[in-house]
XYZ file of C-alpha atoms in Angstrom:
697
model
C -27.706 20.470 -13.081
C -30.676 18.113 -12.945
C -31.628 16.477 -16.264
C -35.244 17.611 -16.734
C -35.836 14.815 -19.259
C -35.308 12.337 -16.405
C -38.148 13.798 -14.289
C -41.590 12.162 -14.219
C -44.512 13.839 -12.439
C -47.226 11.226 -12.074
C -50.374 10.597 -10.081
C -52.046 7.347 -9.110
C -55.830 7.631 -9.510
C -58.722 5.173 -9.454
C -62.091 4.147 -8.074
C -62.136 3.663 -4.315
C -60.526 0.425 -3.071
C -58.801 -0.384 -6.386
C -55.398 -0.531 -4.691
C -53.840 2.903 -5.348
C -52.226 3.308 -1.936
C -51.115 -0.338 -1.887
C -49.409 0.254 -5.248
C -47.783 3.460 -3.917
C -46.435 1.556 -0.900
C -44.755 -1.021 -3.187
C -43.241 1.727 -5.341
C -41.716 3.313 -2.231
C -40.367 -0.061 -1.093
C -38.882 -1.162 -4.431
C -37.279 2.265 -4.943
C -35.606 2.063 -1.512
C -37.584 5.027 -0.114
C -38.963 2.847 2.710
C -37.631 -0.438 4.113
C -40.818 -2.071 5.362
C -44.172 -2.431 3.595
C -47.251 -1.368 5.575
C -50.770 -2.274 4.522
C -53.840 -0.044 4.154
C -56.334 -2.289 5.925
C -55.814 -3.370 9.500
C -53.748 -0.247 10.172
C -53.607 1.680 13.439
C -52.661 5.252 14.274
C -49.056 4.068 14.707
C -48.882 1.873 11.630
C -50.321 1.986 8.160
C -49.491 2.842 4.571
C -46.876 5.580 4.306
C -48.996 7.792 2.049
C -52.034 7.552 4.361
C -50.386 9.524 7.167
C -53.508 10.950 8.867
C -54.914 8.941 11.807
C -58.424 9.115 10.373
C -57.181 7.696 7.034
C -55.546 4.733 8.754
C -58.608 4.001 10.860
C -61.008 4.075 7.922
C -58.639 2.426 5.429
C -59.257 5.104 2.791
C -57.225 7.971 1.347
C -58.714 11.363 2.233
C -56.007 13.793 1.190
C -53.505 13.479 -1.665
C -49.933 12.834 -0.544
C -46.731 13.607 -2.460
C -43.319 11.977 -2.430
C -40.236 11.648 -4.612
C -38.433 8.432 -5.513
C -35.444 7.516 -7.659
C -36.132 4.822 -10.241
C -32.959 3.912 -12.080
C -31.687 7.155 -13.593
C -35.083 8.813 -13.296
C -36.600 10.984 -10.573
C -40.322 10.380 -10.040
C -42.560 12.854 -8.208
C -45.498 10.714 -7.151
C -48.912 11.836 -5.857
C -51.316 9.275 -4.388
C -54.884 10.609 -4.694
C -58.172 9.654 -2.965
C -60.630 7.349 -4.711
C -63.786 8.457 -2.929
C -65.828 10.960 -4.944
C -66.333 13.184 -1.868
C -62.635 14.109 -2.055
C -62.526 14.543 -5.817
C -60.959 18.025 -5.572
C -57.746 16.311 -4.391
C -57.642 14.383 -7.677
C -58.611 17.482 -9.655
C -55.823 19.718 -8.417
C -53.220 16.956 -8.558
C -53.973 16.091 -12.185
C -53.863 19.810 -13.012
C -50.102 19.913 -12.320
C -49.035 16.376 -13.298
C -47.548 15.278 -16.622
C -48.807 11.687 -16.564
C -50.850 9.232 -14.524
C -51.358 5.595 -13.637
C -55.051 4.716 -13.803
C -55.604 1.733 -11.517
C -58.527 -0.608 -12.194
C -59.769 -3.648 -10.306
C -59.433 -6.817 -12.413
C -62.862 -7.919 -11.145
C -64.730 -4.604 -10.890
C -63.354 -3.125 -14.126
C -64.544 0.382 -15.002
C -66.483 1.550 -11.940
C -68.310 4.804 -11.229
C -65.296 6.740 -9.944
C -63.201 5.382 -12.844
C -65.498 7.406 -15.109
C -64.880 10.567 -13.038
C -61.105 10.030 -13.041
C -61.203 9.511 -16.821
C -63.114 12.778 -17.220
C -60.539 14.624 -15.091
C -57.594 13.153 -17.025
C -59.200 14.214 -20.295
C -59.934 17.711 -18.910
C -56.225 18.304 -18.237
C -55.033 16.230 -21.235
C -52.985 13.889 -19.053
C -51.422 10.814 -20.761
C -51.845 7.620 -18.774
C -50.988 3.977 -18.305
C -53.769 1.609 -17.191
C -52.770 -0.853 -14.457
C -55.235 -3.711 -13.992
C -54.729 -4.577 -10.331
C -55.978 -7.427 -8.095
C -55.259 -10.138 -10.672
C -55.065 -12.571 -7.743
C -58.802 -12.174 -7.002
C -61.362 -14.788 -8.041
C -63.176 -13.549 -11.149
C -60.259 -11.465 -12.462
C -60.734 -10.818 -16.179
C -58.244 -8.349 -17.706
C -59.630 -8.773 -21.230
C -63.077 -7.661 -20.051
C -61.529 -4.654 -18.262
C -59.806 -3.627 -21.518
C -63.136 -3.911 -23.364
C -64.771 -1.775 -20.645
C -62.093 0.894 -21.066
C -62.737 0.985 -24.809
C -66.549 0.834 -24.696
C -67.334 2.914 -21.587
C -64.513 5.461 -21.703
C -63.743 5.535 -25.436
C -60.039 4.786 -24.914
C -57.767 3.124 -27.449
C -56.372 0.462 -25.099
C -53.217 -1.413 -26.103
C -52.360 -4.335 -23.780
C -48.558 -4.556 -23.590
C -48.663 -7.493 -21.183
C -50.474 -10.819 -21.024
C -51.376 -12.488 -17.744
C -50.091 -15.941 -16.843
C -53.062 -17.358 -14.974
C -55.593 -15.418 -12.944
C -57.128 -15.579 -9.480
C -55.249 -17.999 -7.225
C -53.316 -19.247 -10.266
C -51.892 -15.825 -11.210
C -48.101 -16.232 -11.316
C -46.798 -13.378 -13.464
C -47.035 -11.599 -16.797
C -45.722 -11.893 -20.324
C -43.983 -8.766 -21.628
C -45.271 -8.438 -25.206
C -42.621 -5.843 -26.080
C -39.618 -8.064 -25.271
C -41.425 -11.418 -25.685
C -40.444 -12.618 -22.206
C -42.165 -14.160 -19.217
C -41.797 -12.013 -16.089
C -42.125 -13.479 -12.584
C -41.435 -11.989 -9.166
C -39.455 -13.802 -6.493
C -38.155 -13.019 -3.009
C -40.081 -12.375 0.202
C -41.643 -9.192 -1.212
C -41.433 -9.802 -4.953
C -38.290 -7.677 -5.133
C -36.484 -9.998 -7.578
C -37.775 -9.574 -11.133
C -37.009 -12.711 -13.142
C -37.234 -12.635 -16.941
C -37.143 -15.799 -19.014
C -38.632 -17.632 -21.981
C -42.419 -17.789 -22.352
C -43.828 -21.137 -21.092
C -44.993 -23.433 -23.890
C -48.689 -23.265 -22.895
C -48.730 -19.472 -23.393
C -46.662 -19.172 -26.569
C -49.540 -19.225 -29.092
C -51.659 -16.807 -27.041
C -48.663 -14.505 -26.555
C -47.899 -14.500 -30.306
C -51.496 -13.544 -31.146
C -51.518 -10.803 -28.466
C -48.176 -9.400 -29.674
C -49.342 -9.384 -33.297
C -52.471 -7.478 -32.232
C -50.350 -4.970 -30.276
C -48.024 -4.393 -33.259
C -50.985 -4.047 -35.617
C -52.455 -1.257 -33.429
C -49.096 0.500 -32.983
C -48.374 0.417 -36.727
C -51.233 2.898 -37.184
C -48.932 5.492 -35.579
C -45.664 4.525 -37.309
C -45.427 4.156 -41.085
C -42.038 2.440 -40.913
C -43.429 -0.199 -38.547
C -46.369 -0.775 -40.882
C -44.000 -1.338 -43.827
C -41.979 -3.857 -41.817
C -45.116 -5.754 -40.819
C -46.414 -5.805 -44.396
C -43.042 -7.157 -45.523
C -43.253 -9.774 -42.732
C -40.016 -8.475 -41.215
C -39.053 -8.256 -37.536
C -39.834 -5.049 -35.606
C -37.155 -4.072 -33.102
C -37.907 -3.571 -29.408
C -36.516 -0.028 -29.687
C -39.019 0.861 -32.424
C -41.896 -0.599 -30.395
C -40.881 1.408 -27.317
C -40.464 4.625 -29.287
C -43.875 4.214 -30.949
C -45.506 3.371 -27.616
C -43.958 6.458 -26.073
C -45.033 8.864 -28.836
C -48.584 7.498 -29.070
C -49.014 7.531 -25.267
C -47.751 11.109 -24.893
C -50.071 12.203 -27.730
C -52.921 10.417 -25.890
C -53.635 8.300 -28.977
C -53.360 5.098 -26.924
C -53.466 3.863 -23.325
C -50.970 1.030 -22.658
C -52.534 -1.580 -20.354
C -50.527 -3.577 -17.807
C -51.548 -5.986 -15.068
C -50.545 -7.401 -11.715
C -51.379 -7.624 -8.036
C -49.834 -4.907 -5.866
C -50.960 -6.671 -2.675
C -49.244 -9.898 -3.797
C -46.121 -7.913 -4.870
C -46.527 -8.901 -8.512
C -46.182 -6.630 -11.537
C -45.276 -3.332 -9.851
C -41.701 -2.861 -11.113
C -42.657 -3.177 -14.834
C -45.302 -0.474 -14.320
C -42.682 1.935 -12.993
C -40.332 1.001 -15.837
C -43.192 1.841 -18.219
C -43.730 5.187 -16.448
C -40.119 6.080 -17.228
C -40.273 4.718 -20.776
C -43.690 5.867 -22.000
C -45.008 8.764 -19.898
C -43.779 12.308 -20.626
C -41.134 14.355 -18.897
C -41.874 18.070 -18.285
C -40.056 18.785 -21.566
C -42.472 16.568 -23.532
C -45.621 18.467 -22.480
C -46.044 22.101 -23.452
C -47.801 24.166 -20.796
C -49.419 27.505 -21.579
C -50.035 30.662 -19.550
C -51.993 33.868 -20.116
C -49.757 36.911 -20.626
C -51.595 39.821 -18.981
C -49.109 42.323 -20.374
C -50.185 41.220 -23.850
C -54.015 41.257 -23.602
C -54.110 37.764 -22.080
C -52.464 36.090 -25.072
C -51.777 32.369 -24.672
C -48.033 31.916 -24.268
C -46.073 28.621 -24.205
C -43.781 28.077 -21.232
C -40.290 26.666 -21.573
C -38.505 24.266 -19.225
C -35.594 26.692 -19.101
C -34.180 27.180 -15.575
C -32.747 30.539 -16.695
C -36.142 31.923 -17.778
C -38.326 34.032 -15.424
C -40.109 31.904 -12.822
C -43.652 30.640 -13.495
C -45.138 28.278 -10.872
C -48.521 27.239 -9.478
C -49.542 26.683 -5.854
C -52.005 23.844 -6.343
C -52.696 22.673 -2.787
C -52.780 24.450 0.575
C -52.365 22.842 4.019
C -52.721 25.100 7.071
C -50.468 23.828 9.873
C -49.509 25.053 13.350
C -46.194 26.554 12.151
C -47.761 28.206 9.092
C -49.213 27.447 5.709
C -47.729 24.693 3.533
C -48.244 25.461 -0.182
C -47.643 22.561 -2.594
C -46.174 24.113 -5.741
C -45.303 22.947 -9.265
C -42.500 24.795 -11.055
C -43.147 25.155 -14.799
C -40.431 27.582 -15.870
C -37.392 29.188 -14.263
C -35.952 28.504 -10.852
C -37.373 29.281 -7.402
C -34.724 30.073 -4.793
C -34.920 30.179 -1.030
C -34.878 33.740 0.373
C -36.011 35.461 -2.848
C -39.206 37.449 -3.487
C -41.751 36.661 -6.209
C -45.106 38.073 -7.309
C -48.536 36.517 -6.820
C -50.277 37.064 -10.178
C -53.758 37.016 -8.599
C -53.183 39.582 -5.842
C -50.309 41.435 -7.558
C -48.552 41.367 -4.161
C -45.025 40.187 -3.432
C -44.255 37.051 -1.421
C -40.974 35.942 0.094
C -39.973 32.282 -0.106
C -38.278 31.648 3.234
C -38.201 27.864 3.148
C -38.623 25.249 0.392
C -39.202 21.601 1.311
C -39.522 18.366 -0.622
C -42.401 16.270 0.726
C -42.413 12.580 1.574
C -46.020 12.054 2.735
C -45.981 14.052 5.999
C -42.169 14.278 6.295
C -40.181 17.070 4.692
C -36.656 17.689 3.519
C -35.255 21.214 3.087
C -33.922 22.221 -0.328
C -32.261 25.456 -1.472
C -34.055 25.788 -4.814
C -36.439 24.124 -7.248
C -36.327 24.109 -11.051
C -38.623 23.247 -13.984
C -40.638 20.077 -13.378
C -40.114 20.072 -9.596
C -42.993 19.629 -7.156
C -42.127 21.124 -3.771
C -43.859 22.823 -0.836
C -43.355 26.390 0.367
C -43.490 27.031 4.112
C -45.343 30.059 5.571
C -46.081 31.698 2.215
C -49.477 33.405 2.011
C -51.253 32.304 -1.169
C -54.379 30.414 -2.230
C -54.930 27.165 -4.106
C -54.564 27.817 -7.841
C -52.432 30.979 -7.510
C -49.749 31.624 -10.138
C -46.333 32.751 -8.834
C -44.141 34.767 -11.209
C -40.580 36.024 -11.324
C -39.441 39.462 -12.469
C -40.356 40.510 -15.992
C -43.457 38.349 -16.551
C -47.128 38.790 -15.697
C -48.496 35.307 -16.390
C -51.384 33.332 -14.946
C -51.933 29.603 -15.392
C -55.205 27.784 -16.112
C -57.187 27.522 -12.888
C -58.348 24.319 -11.190
C -61.915 23.110 -11.794
C -63.950 23.111 -8.556
C -67.306 21.323 -8.340
C -70.240 22.886 -6.491
C -71.315 21.344 -3.142
C -74.457 19.191 -3.147
C -75.164 18.699 0.558
C -75.216 20.984 3.593
C -75.917 20.776 7.314
C -76.150 23.150 10.250
C -73.416 23.018 12.883
C -73.299 24.770 16.240
C -70.752 24.911 19.107
C -71.710 23.762 22.603
C -69.916 26.621 24.389
C -68.207 29.956 23.675
C -64.794 28.263 23.901
C -65.960 25.736 21.323
C -67.120 28.646 19.140
C -63.526 29.918 18.827
C -62.119 26.451 18.173
C -64.842 25.692 15.620
C -64.152 29.007 13.860
C -60.435 28.248 13.578
C -61.155 24.769 12.213
C -63.673 26.005 9.634
C -61.331 28.755 8.421
C -58.574 26.187 7.942
C -60.770 23.647 6.141
C -62.183 26.296 3.789
C -58.696 27.478 2.899
C -57.474 23.948 2.203
C -60.528 22.554 0.382
C -62.304 24.697 -2.263
C -65.305 22.291 -2.308
C -65.944 22.843 1.423
C -68.085 25.932 1.982
C -69.199 27.711 5.151
C -71.755 30.484 5.599
C -74.131 31.892 8.171
C -77.877 31.553 7.540
C -79.103 35.180 7.668
C -82.525 34.181 9.010
C -81.636 31.595 11.655
C -78.111 32.798 12.429
C -76.909 29.161 12.215
C -73.541 28.231 10.758
C -73.998 26.012 7.684
C -71.304 23.791 6.177
C -71.594 22.332 2.671
C -69.631 19.737 0.753
C -69.623 16.901 -1.770
C -71.333 14.221 0.329
C -72.119 12.794 3.768
C -68.636 11.301 4.184
C -67.000 14.591 3.199
C -68.798 16.539 5.935
C -68.515 13.701 8.460
C -64.717 13.673 8.092
C -64.488 17.423 8.708
C -66.763 17.226 11.767
C -64.579 14.417 13.160
C -61.403 16.406 12.478
C -62.942 19.422 14.246
C -63.570 17.316 17.332
C -60.183 15.556 17.277
C -57.705 18.156 16.084
C -59.346 21.260 17.560
C -61.148 19.694 20.558
C -64.297 21.541 19.493
C -67.542 20.063 20.836
C -70.132 20.683 18.129
C -73.734 19.680 17.471
C -74.667 18.719 13.933
C -78.115 19.104 12.378
C -79.787 16.954 9.754
C -78.298 17.121 6.232
C -79.956 19.426 3.701
C -80.012 18.923 -0.046
C -78.829 21.769 -2.271
C -81.898 22.178 -4.479
C -81.963 24.505 -7.478
C -84.710 26.433 -9.267
C -84.866 26.458 -13.070
C -87.140 27.762 -15.853
C -89.118 25.346 -18.021
C -90.246 27.622 -20.860
C -89.095 30.757 -22.657
C -90.321 34.078 -21.264
C -89.999 37.669 -22.419
C -89.235 40.757 -20.357
C -89.730 44.466 -20.997
C -88.792 46.355 -17.873
C -88.458 50.101 -17.421
C -86.719 51.328 -14.261
C -87.564 54.953 -13.542
C -86.968 56.755 -10.285
C -87.064 60.504 -9.766
C -85.689 62.163 -6.644
C -84.752 65.769 -5.878
C -81.579 65.675 -7.956
C -80.682 63.468 -10.910
C -82.934 60.419 -11.228
C -82.439 56.820 -12.352
C -83.525 55.481 -15.727
C -82.920 52.172 -17.478
C -85.022 50.206 -19.940
C -84.244 46.582 -20.932
C -86.062 44.259 -23.347
C -85.238 40.616 -24.037
C -85.888 36.934 -23.392
C -85.151 34.268 -20.802
C -84.395 30.947 -22.553
C -84.060 27.676 -20.555
C -80.701 25.945 -21.053
C -80.371 22.219 -21.746
C -80.088 19.986 -18.654
C -76.534 19.000 -19.594
C -75.305 22.603 -20.061
C -71.951 23.114 -18.332
C -72.668 26.668 -17.172
C -75.783 27.593 -15.164
C -75.962 31.013 -16.871
C -75.350 32.395 -20.349
C -75.654 35.977 -21.578
C -76.410 36.937 -25.173
C -75.886 40.553 -26.228
C -78.086 41.432 -29.234
C -77.961 45.212 -28.831
C -77.476 47.063 -32.112
C -77.584 50.727 -33.006
C -76.643 51.956 -29.550
C -80.105 51.620 -27.974
C -78.153 50.832 -24.781
C -74.586 52.243 -24.544
C -71.893 49.531 -24.494
C -70.629 50.556 -21.038
C -74.006 49.722 -19.449
C -74.447 46.216 -20.932
C -72.144 44.380 -18.428
C -74.179 46.010 -15.616
C -77.381 44.439 -17.007
C -75.709 41.001 -16.933
C -74.557 41.612 -13.350
C -78.164 42.385 -12.426
C -79.309 39.092 -13.982
C -76.641 37.154 -12.044
C -77.544 38.894 -8.768
C -81.205 37.926 -9.213
C -80.231 34.261 -9.698
C -78.878 33.956 -6.163
C -82.340 33.369 -4.687
C -85.371 32.023 -6.562
C -89.046 32.832 -5.900
C -90.200 29.236 -5.317
C -88.283 28.425 -2.149
C -85.286 30.739 -2.076
C -82.843 28.302 -3.742
C -80.233 29.414 -6.338
C -81.448 29.625 -9.939
C -79.718 27.703 -12.764
C -80.240 26.906 -16.439
C -80.913 30.447 -17.736
C -79.799 32.022 -20.980
C -80.559 35.740 -20.882
C -80.850 37.456 -24.281
C -80.747 41.267 -24.174
C -82.459 42.381 -27.414
C -83.347 46.043 -26.974
C -83.820 48.893 -24.523
C -83.357 52.596 -24.068
C -81.474 55.062 -21.882
C -81.539 58.650 -20.674
C -78.584 60.921 -21.353
C -78.563 62.255 -17.764
C -80.389 59.776 -15.521
C -78.953 56.479 -16.837
C -76.058 54.844 -14.981
C -74.490 51.442 -14.363
C -76.422 51.196 -11.093
C -79.726 51.933 -12.835
C -79.133 49.263 -15.486
C -78.037 46.717 -12.870
C -81.245 47.390 -10.905
C -83.273 47.071 -14.106
C -81.559 43.783 -14.983
C -82.324 42.347 -11.556
C -85.997 43.308 -11.685
C -86.382 42.215 -15.328
C -84.972 38.782 -14.514
C -87.462 38.300 -11.669
C -90.319 39.359 -13.938
C -89.292 36.907 -16.669
C -88.469 34.023 -14.317
C -91.946 34.089 -12.739
C -93.462 33.778 -16.236
C -91.145 30.866 -17.190
C -93.071 28.251 -15.145
C -90.111 27.601 -12.804
C -89.537 24.155 -11.316
C -87.466 22.739 -8.484
C -84.430 20.612 -9.360
C -82.564 18.128 -7.146
C -79.126 16.457 -7.367
C -79.289 12.948 -8.817
C -76.525 10.568 -7.779
C -75.036 7.660 -9.695
C -74.989 4.814 -7.181
C -72.959 1.644 -7.740
C -73.548 -1.297 -5.405
C -71.367 -4.417 -5.380
C -73.050 -7.290 -3.542
C -73.152 -11.078 -3.300
C -75.777 -12.172 -5.854
C -78.112 -13.563 -3.148
C -78.792 -10.030 -1.817
C -79.495 -8.519 -5.245
C -83.306 -8.628 -4.969
C -83.583 -6.862 -1.619
C -81.033 -4.191 -2.581
C -82.727 -3.460 -5.941
C -86.094 -3.250 -4.139
C -84.637 -0.800 -1.613
C -83.168 1.419 -4.362
C -86.536 1.442 -6.151
C -88.229 2.525 -2.922
C -85.819 5.494 -2.813
C -87.107 6.811 -6.169
C -84.133 5.142 -7.820
C -83.909 4.130 -11.467
C -81.910 0.946 -12.059
C -79.546 1.443 -15.002
C -77.962 -2.013 -15.109
C -77.203 -5.169 -13.146
C -74.090 -7.096 -14.053
C -73.400 -10.483 -12.449
C -69.760 -11.611 -12.266
C -69.089 -14.957 -10.652
C -71.003 -14.842 -7.359
C -71.139 -11.035 -7.206
C -73.568 -8.576 -8.789
C -72.886 -4.927 -9.610
C -76.015 -2.750 -9.529
C -75.879 0.690 -11.137
C -78.678 3.135 -10.455
C -79.553 6.813 -10.397
C -81.101 7.940 -7.113
C -82.000 11.410 -5.766
C -79.529 12.521 -3.098
C -82.439 13.376 -0.778
C -83.275 9.655 -0.595
C -79.727 8.433 0.103
C -79.093 9.747 3.628
C -78.177 6.927 5.997
C -77.834 4.417 3.157
C -74.554 3.042 4.536
C -76.407 1.661 7.574
C -79.245 0.226 5.475
C -76.965 -1.556 2.992
C -75.023 -3.166 5.842
C -78.265 -4.440 7.326
C -79.678 -5.778 4.039
C -76.458 -7.567 3.015
C -75.158 -8.686 6.433
C -72.260 -6.297 5.962
C -71.082 -7.936 2.704
C -72.143 -5.275 0.143
C -70.290 -2.052 -0.656
C -71.428 1.034 -2.507
C -70.090 4.230 -4.040
C -71.984 7.335 -5.010
C -71.202 10.405 -7.097
C -73.041 13.405 -8.447
C -74.511 12.774 -11.922
C -76.755 15.756 -12.725
C -79.643 17.907 -11.572
C -83.160 16.766 -12.504
C -86.694 18.024 -11.971
C -88.344 17.141 -8.662
C -91.740 15.404 -9.065
C -94.553 17.953 -8.617
C -96.027 16.475 -5.426
C -92.652 16.226 -3.698
C -91.722 19.718 -4.912
C -94.881 21.096 -3.279
C -93.915 19.452 0.025
C -90.365 20.840 -0.126
C -91.609 24.366 -0.919
C -94.215 24.220 1.866
C -91.652 23.025 4.442
C -89.300 25.786 3.382
C -92.039 28.407 3.776
C -93.057 27.064 7.187
C -89.435 27.160 8.365
C -89.097 30.751 7.190
C -92.390 31.704 8.887
C -91.221 30.257 12.228
C -88.026 32.273 11.984
């Protein structure tokens, strides 16, 4: 029987190009899973990092889809998921963190906390995932781990505890000092495979003592016995330090910080040792499910292999031989050949084959127990589905899915291409919840939507390569929204008399604009008292409000930012019905929304540009010309980091422009920040163009 306390389910997450996949490759090598290290950059379709197994990933040098593997590290079994860094593929990070027990947050020693680092931090906090921070690229000029730790504390609000000290930085980086054991750690051999521990060099002894005292002082806040020993000026044992680090990390009170250079094969093994020592096993994290046989009560799950099965399919890959469903087992045991229930559909599914993944390779297993991450072959389910054994009717917390911000029209060049395109789109939609497809009812065009230009570009390329579908792509369209700007009242009476029974519904209330930072685009407030509207009709009114929000009066865009308060109304004993109240709700919303001085809103992106300082002026000027607002400029050595907020509508084709302005030396990343009001003049132009397009159709 597998010792569940020896299992670690971890993800590696970070801003793009921080070295996640490079770190994963070293972990695979040092654990003996692979016997030759491949690099991310300079790869070809036949060579490249193990976890970047798609041709398009190797060509572009970026991770597009999360990849899972399992390695043995000492007595521990580590299920490892390498996730993308680019914000366009953020759903891969989202669903991975949903099922993981811990994570390694990788940061660039020069770049520090970057835009996607903020998103990853938000996702880790959403799923309450304990983490270790690994400050990578210590060999780069300008590396400053102390500044990165300050960034983590100031920008992300984390209680960072450095448990290592660097020996040198940049070209002079030679190793680290382990503050727990008070040893210098260096890495020898052709690939840094030999970890050498020894006394701390004389020039670092004072700095190391101060850093260790600071670490112990922070840790003593979580251990009264340690505090007493420190006050008595007595020695604290390594075992006590490790135990305190472990408890505080699992409770998410602290984030241990480590450092190294994965590319230079320095500092990787201590990180994996720390994963085993300080991050939780499945037993250490209590997961909860909703018990639908007990009015949805929150129920803790146990890591008991004898208990009824509870598992989650968190990622779907549609392949030629059938669907591959990545699944995390929380409770019980899943066995090959047995039947289980899908809690969402209430249908039964048979598990014919269970495989353990190693990037794109798979190994058949007979069963999987608590804490295991496996894949099910040819099982029909969707991403986020809960799978239950006999005797339980549980569902697990679903995966957060962001709304798309960009869309474009796509059309096949022939009828044969139409079939191939259809197959590709059906597959991509099933695999990626942030990728949407619909048919424009007026033009008849197929529209695809996603998280950014790169997101859609990758899918179009995959359509052409994997499905041989020749397609034509239109210009990108921004997903605008319509929103109210002031409170408005409604008093709508729906009355319709036909030959038989008629329809009657009367609703009175208010439309109140929500704050710009509200998480939900719609809220409903039920203020009905005294039975002026029967309770069974009130949900129908809300459904009418929601239906009316699908298309706004300004330009036909979805409506957001509305709180609908239902204050009063009346009904007819014979003619009132759910349908009548839904119709009344829909019409009342339209009446109120027109009176609320609606405005057009557009997605605003946080843009982060890293450039040689000499190009700063021209790049800032270009961002300003795109209606951008510069938030900060931070010069580090010879490089400048520019942070700005820019409307998405002004960022199309920016990759080409930035290459031209910086002679190919600048890089940028972009992620959705919020929706904001479109300036009146530009809004008028957008609305007029939309009306003209609809008139032509």
